Amino acid sequence: MQEVRMQFPVSSEHKAIAFHEGEFLVKTLTDDADLQQAYRLRHRVFAETLGWVPSAEDGTEMDMYDLWGVTVGVFARDGVLLGMARLLPPSGKFMLENEFGALLPRGYAIRKEPDTAEITRLAVSPDIHDARRSSRILLGVLKGIYQWAVDNEIRYYYLEVEQRFLRALRMLGFPCEPIGPVVNLSPADVGVVAGIYDMVRFDEENRYKRPAFLEWISTLATPTGTLVTGRTSTFSHRPVPALA
């Protein structure tokens, strides 16, 4: 019997990103081969390792949010996907509005303005056993998330993560504020918390506390070899330096 694989169209309403970060290529996933790598990585992390979602026979993890979500990935030189995050724009539902609603305090109004998105399915390949390399991949994913927001005029990101990872993000310099209680979610039975991350606050705080980190995250090497600087999150009418 021939296997029928679900296909999701790639959203064309948002600007794509692509840049080199050391040995890695960070980019928006646009073709089916790259997206299939993302679905397989998600299955390994969220089904096989964390147990957040049921396992699938074909070893891929997909859901309805892929219909409008945008995936940013970190690739090795040989084209293997090493890390990723899926970003949900406000034109579609957030996972906080459905699966993760229990993480919100009663009466909380989810922001669904054009300057708000949700970070979901953030993952690094479990095949990476070198802690330093894994950290570099994670930073590449976070830089991709930041730069996608710059191009698409996103200021606020919602996210749902384990409490310890939220603390790690704050230590790195990302001002992620919890917006609800820590909840043990089944079937994984791990403490998960919802948070919100303000890009402008990130810039303001790191400009004084971690200027080198702000310079790093706002400086890109384009696929053509051009070095672009000053790509911070700005929501004035000043033009943002382009990647192309």
Coordinates of C-alpha atoms in Angstrom, one line a residue:
M1 CA 0.0 0.0 0.0
Q2 CA 1.4 3.4 -1.0
E3 CA 2.1 5.8 1.8
V4 CA 0.2 9.0 1.7
R5 CA 2.3 11.9 3.2
M6 CA 0.7 15.1 4.4
Q7 CA 1.9 18.2 2.6
F8 CA 1.7 21.7 4.0
P9 CA 2.1 24.8 1.8
V10 CA 4.8 27.2 2.8
S11 CA 3.5 30.6 3.8
S12 CA 4.5 33.3 1.3
E13 CA 3.1 36.3 3.3
H14 CA 6.2 36.7 5.4
K15 CA 9.7 37.7 4.5
A16 CA 12.2 34.9 4.5
I17 CA 15.7 35.0 6.1
A18 CA 19.0 33.4 5.2
F19 CA 22.5 34.0 6.7
H20 CA 25.6 32.3 7.7
E21 CA 26.5 31.9 11.3
G22 CA 30.0 30.4 11.6
E23 CA 29.9 26.9 10.2
F24 CA 26.1 27.0 10.0
L25 CA 23.5 28.3 7.5
V26 CA 20.4 29.8 9.2
K27 CA 17.4 30.1 7.0
T28 CA 13.6 29.9 6.6
L29 CA 12.6 26.5 5.4
T30 CA 10.9 26.7 2.0
D31 CA 11.2 23.4 0.2
D32 CA 9.7 20.1 1.0
A33 CA 13.0 18.2 1.6
D34 CA 14.0 20.7 4.4
L35 CA 10.5 20.6 5.9
Q36 CA 10.5 16.8 6.0
Q37 CA 13.8 17.1 8.0
A38 CA 12.0 19.4 10.4
Y39 CA 9.0 17.1 10.8
R40 CA 11.4 14.2 11.6
L41 CA 13.5 16.2 14.0
R42 CA 10.3 17.3 15.8
H43 CA 9.2 13.7 16.1
R44 CA 12.5 12.6 17.6
V45 CA 12.5 15.5 20.2
F46 CA 8.8 15.9 21.1
A47 CA 7.5 12.4 20.6
E48 CA 10.5 10.1 21.2
T49 CA 12.5 12.1 23.7
L50 CA 10.1 14.4 25.6
G51 CA 6.9 12.5 25.1
W52 CA 4.9 15.7 24.6
V53 CA 3.1 14.3 21.6
P54 CA 2.1 10.7 20.5
S55 CA 4.5 8.8 18.2
A56 CA 3.7 8.4 14.6
E57 CA 4.5 5.3 12.5
D58 CA 6.2 7.4 9.8
G59 CA 8.5 9.1 12.3
T60 CA 7.3 12.6 11.5
E61 CA 5.4 15.1 13.7
M62 CA 3.0 17.5 12.0
D63 CA -0.1 19.4 13.1
M64 CA -2.6 22.0 11.8
Y65 CA -0.3 24.8 12.9
D66 CA 2.0 23.9 10.0
L67 CA -0.6 25.3 7.7
W68 CA 0.3 28.9 8.7
G69 CA 3.5 28.4 10.7
V70 CA 7.0 29.5 9.5
T71 CA 10.0 27.3 10.3
V72 CA 13.5 28.7 10.9
G73 CA 16.4 26.2 10.9
V74 CA 20.1 25.8 11.4
F75 CA 21.8 23.6 8.9
A76 CA 25.3 22.0 8.7
R77 CA 27.4 22.4 5.6
D78 CA 26.1 19.1 4.3
G79 CA 22.5 20.3 4.4
V80 CA 21.5 18.3 7.6
L81 CA 19.1 20.2 9.9
L82 CA 20.6 20.6 13.3
G83 CA 18.1 22.9 15.1
M84 CA 14.9 24.7 14.5
A85 CA 11.9 26.7 15.7
R86 CA 8.5 27.1 14.3
L87 CA 7.0 30.6 14.4
L88 CA 3.3 31.2 14.4
P89 CA 2.1 34.6 13.1
P90 CA -1.1 36.2 14.6
S91 CA -3.0 35.6 11.3
G92 CA -3.6 32.0 12.6
K93 CA -4.2 30.4 16.0
F94 CA -1.5 30.2 18.6
M95 CA -0.9 27.0 20.5
L96 CA -1.6 29.1 23.7
E97 CA -5.2 29.4 22.4
N98 CA -5.7 25.6 22.4
E99 CA -3.3 23.0 23.7
F100 CA -1.4 25.2 26.1
G101 CA -4.4 27.2 27.4
A102 CA -3.9 25.7 30.8
L103 CA -0.7 27.7 31.2
L104 CA -2.5 31.1 31.2
P105 CA -3.9 32.8 34.3
R106 CA -7.7 33.1 34.3
G107 CA -8.9 36.0 32.3
Y108 CA -5.6 36.6 30.4
A109 CA -6.2 38.2 27.0
I110 CA -3.8 36.8 24.4
R111 CA -2.2 39.5 22.3
K112 CA -3.0 38.9 18.6
E113 CA -1.7 42.1 17.1
P114 CA 0.4 42.1 13.9
D115 CA 3.5 42.7 15.9
T116 CA 3.1 39.5 17.9
A117 CA 4.0 35.9 17.1
E118 CA 4.5 32.6 19.0
I119 CA 7.6 30.4 19.2
T120 CA 6.8 26.7 19.0
R121 CA 8.7 23.4 18.4
L122 CA 12.1 24.9 19.4
A123 CA 14.5 22.0 19.2
V124 CA 18.2 20.9 18.8
S125 CA 19.1 17.6 17.3
P126 CA 19.6 14.9 20.0
D127 CA 22.4 13.5 17.8
I128 CA 24.6 16.5 18.9
H129 CA 26.5 15.2 22.0
D130 CA 29.1 18.0 22.1
A131 CA 27.7 20.5 24.6
R132 CA 29.5 23.5 23.1
R133 CA 28.3 22.7 19.6
S134 CA 24.8 22.1 20.8
S135 CA 24.9 25.6 22.5
R136 CA 26.2 27.2 19.2
I137 CA 23.3 25.6 17.4
L138 CA 20.8 26.8 19.9
L139 CA 22.2 30.3 19.7
G140 CA 21.9 30.1 15.9
V141 CA 18.2 29.2 16.3
L142 CA 17.7 32.1 18.7
K143 CA 19.4 34.5 16.3
G144 CA 17.2 33.2 13.4
I145 CA 14.1 33.9 15.6
Y146 CA 15.4 37.4 16.3
Q147 CA 16.2 38.2 12.7
W148 CA 12.9 36.8 11.4
A149 CA 11.2 39.2 13.8
V150 CA 13.3 42.1 12.5
D151 CA 12.2 41.4 8.9
N152 CA 8.6 40.8 9.8
E153 CA 8.1 43.6 12.3
I154 CA 7.5 41.4 15.3
R155 CA 8.0 42.9 18.7
Y156 CA 6.5 40.3 21.0
Y157 CA 6.9 36.5 21.1
Y158 CA 4.9 34.1 23.2
L159 CA 6.5 30.8 24.0
E160 CA 5.8 27.7 26.1
V161 CA 8.9 25.9 27.6
E162 CA 10.1 24.0 30.5
Q163 CA 10.7 26.3 33.5
R164 CA 14.4 25.6 33.6
F165 CA 14.8 26.6 29.9
L166 CA 13.0 29.8 30.5
R167 CA 15.5 30.6 33.3
A168 CA 18.3 29.7 30.8
L169 CA 17.0 32.1 28.2
R170 CA 16.9 34.9 30.8
M171 CA 20.5 34.2 31.8
L172 CA 21.5 34.4 28.1
G173 CA 20.0 37.9 27.9
F174 CA 16.5 37.2 26.6
P175 CA 14.0 39.0 28.9
C176 CA 11.3 36.3 28.9
E177 CA 8.7 37.0 31.5
P178 CA 6.4 34.2 32.8
I179 CA 2.7 35.0 32.3
G180 CA 1.2 32.2 34.2
P181 CA 2.0 29.4 36.7
V182 CA 4.2 26.4 36.1
V183 CA 2.0 23.5 35.1
N184 CA 2.9 19.8 34.9
L185 CA 1.5 18.7 31.5
S186 CA 0.8 15.1 30.5
P187 CA 1.8 12.8 29.1
A188 CA 5.4 14.0 29.7
D189 CA 4.6 15.3 33.3
V190 CA 7.2 18.1 33.1
G191 CA 6.9 21.6 34.5
V192 CA 6.0 23.9 31.6
V193 CA 5.4 27.7 31.7
A194 CA 4.2 30.2 29.2
G195 CA 6.2 33.4 28.7
I196 CA 6.4 36.5 26.6
Y197 CA 9.5 38.0 25.1
D198 CA 9.8 41.7 24.2
M199 CA 12.3 42.4 21.4
V200 CA 12.6 46.1 22.2
R201 CA 13.3 45.4 25.8
F202 CA 16.0 42.9 24.7
D203 CA 17.7 45.6 22.7
E204 CA 17.5 48.2 25.5
E205 CA 18.8 45.9 28.2
N206 CA 21.6 44.3 26.2
R207 CA 22.8 47.7 24.8
Y208 CA 24.1 48.4 28.3
K209 CA 24.5 45.0 29.9
R210 CA 25.8 42.8 27.0
P211 CA 26.7 45.2 24.1
A212 CA 28.8 42.5 22.4
F213 CA 25.9 40.1 22.5
L214 CA 23.6 42.7 20.9
E215 CA 26.2 43.4 18.2
W216 CA 26.5 39.7 17.5
I217 CA 22.8 39.1 17.1
S218 CA 22.3 42.1 14.9
T219 CA 25.2 41.4 12.6
L220 CA 24.8 38.9 9.7
A221 CA 26.8 37.4 6.9
T222 CA 24.5 37.0 3.9
P223 CA 24.7 34.0 1.6
T224 CA 26.5 36.2 -0.9
G225 CA 29.2 37.1 1.6
T226 CA 28.0 40.6 2.5
L227 CA 28.3 41.6 6.2
V228 CA 25.2 43.5 7.4
T229 CA 25.2 45.3 10.7
G230 CA 22.6 47.2 12.8
R231 CA 19.7 44.8 12.2
T232 CA 18.2 45.4 15.7
S233 CA 14.5 45.3 16.4
T234 CA 13.3 48.8 15.6
F235 CA 9.7 49.8 15.2
S236 CA 10.2 53.4 14.2
H237 CA 10.1 54.3 10.5
R238 CA 13.8 54.0 10.0
P239 CA 14.7 51.4 7.3
V240 CA 16.1 48.1 8.5
P241 CA 19.3 47.0 6.6
A242 CA 18.2 44.3 4.2
L243 CA 19.7 40.8 3.9
A244 CA 19.7 40.8 0.1

